[in-house]
Amino acid sequence: MNSLTTSFAARFPARAEQVFCNRGRSFALFRPPRTHRTPRIVCMAEPYLITKLESAEKTWKELSVKLADPDIVSNPSEYQKLAQSMAELDEVVSTFKRFKDCEKQLEEAKALAKEDGIDADMAEMIAYEIGTLTNQLKELEENIKVLLLPSDPLDSRNILLEVRAGTGGDEAGIWAGDLVRMYQKYSERNSWKYAPVSSSEAEKGGFKTYVLEVKGNCVYSKLKYESGVHRVQRVPQTETQGRVHTSTATVAIMPEADEVEVVIDPKDIELTTARSGGAGGQNVNKVETAVDLFHKPTGIRIFCTEERTQLQNRSRALQLLRAKLYEIKVREQQELIRNQRKSQVGTGARAEKIRTYNYKDNRVTDHRLKMNFELTSFLDGDIETAVQSCVAMEQKELLEELAQSVATPAG
């Protein structure tokens, strides 16, 4: 059956005889002459969406004109800036065009359905097409809503991921080590590169603290939902009587910050050096390569031993300090937004208990999503479903906020 998604006005000209095939037989439709008129298209999307879409389309057209300006073309930095802004609107504008085309076809199909001289088979075909176009229109509108959501400017950044042992003694350190391996495996699944920045090993295994640098495509956009308290319920390796213990580890996700975004006054830093142990050659215990950095205003202390030279460790320590200070700033902004939105998906509250990992039942429970996952694969780095569920929940909250902000008059 031929698709009717093309323009009905073009497919059914006045005084023409059209032959259709349906269910293996042909039939003709004779239409009386009628006065040609352009059907009135009534936009079916919510008014606030159309306002934003028309504004985006207008901006896109203005940018396309500017990009053709010789003065702009001769200025590479300005041209690149405008081209990037236009590229960010490309998908919105193209989706809006498909939406309007689909809406026009739907109105034409509805108008044709009301005309005289249409038999039952043709009416069935038109009804089918109306249903198909209606579903397409709804899908396009949902896509548009997501495209119009404000993007997080930090989403494309690399991160420093810190895992810190919480309550639970030696078992908490072991659990922190398990989480580090989980994030390393998840990074490998995403083809991200990771490297240790700073670590402090626990006596019975695992880590007291571990900081991992993760680089790749949109790292922060996925891992930002991992900030918070991760609780484990299991029989520890240190338990002799088989009792289940509850331990915790805290995860902090810190977007990388450059020197321009975070200015550190040298007077606020106390920096000492020490000899470090481990791999590093014959001079590792003879030369003071480890760096102990203390930031007086915040009380943040960083001990770096991972690199082979003092200069490299100092650079790493300052990189981590900048990320920590930037994260404090970001967290304060996010807390303000959380309080305003009462968000369920936390990206800034370190004290928020986000998951429980239950070894007895082989189950991971995400308390924000109210969803369960299989523990073994989860710890093997298969956390993408949980991440995307967090993304979907946040998008839902932002859509509700967007609709409310338009519905509620200012003032």
CSV table of N, CA and C in Angstrom, one decimal, residues 41 62 135 175 216 219 267:
chain,number,residue,atom,x,y,z
A,41,ILE,N,-3.3,25.4,9.3
A,41,ILE,CA,-2.6,24.5,10.2
A,41,ILE,C,-2.6,25.1,11.6
A,62,GLU,N,19.5,33.8,12.0
A,62,GLU,CA,20.4,35.0,12.1
A,62,GLU,C,21.8,34.6,12.1
A,135,ASN,N,0.9,9.6,15.9
A,135,ASN,CA,1.9,9.0,16.7
A,135,ASN,C,3.3,9.6,16.4
A,175,TRP,N,35.7,-2.2,50.5
A,175,TRP,CA,34.6,-1.8,49.7
A,175,TRP,C,34.9,-0.6,48.8
A,216,GLY,N,37.7,11.4,28.5
A,216,GLY,CA,36.9,10.8,27.4
A,216,GLY,C,35.8,11.6,27.0
A,219,VAL,N,32.4,12.5,29.9
A,219,VAL,CA,32.5,11.8,31.1
A,219,VAL,C,31.6,12.3,32.2
A,267,LYS,N,50.0,31.9,48.9
A,267,LYS,CA,50.1,32.2,50.4
A,267,LYS,C,49.1,31.2,51.2
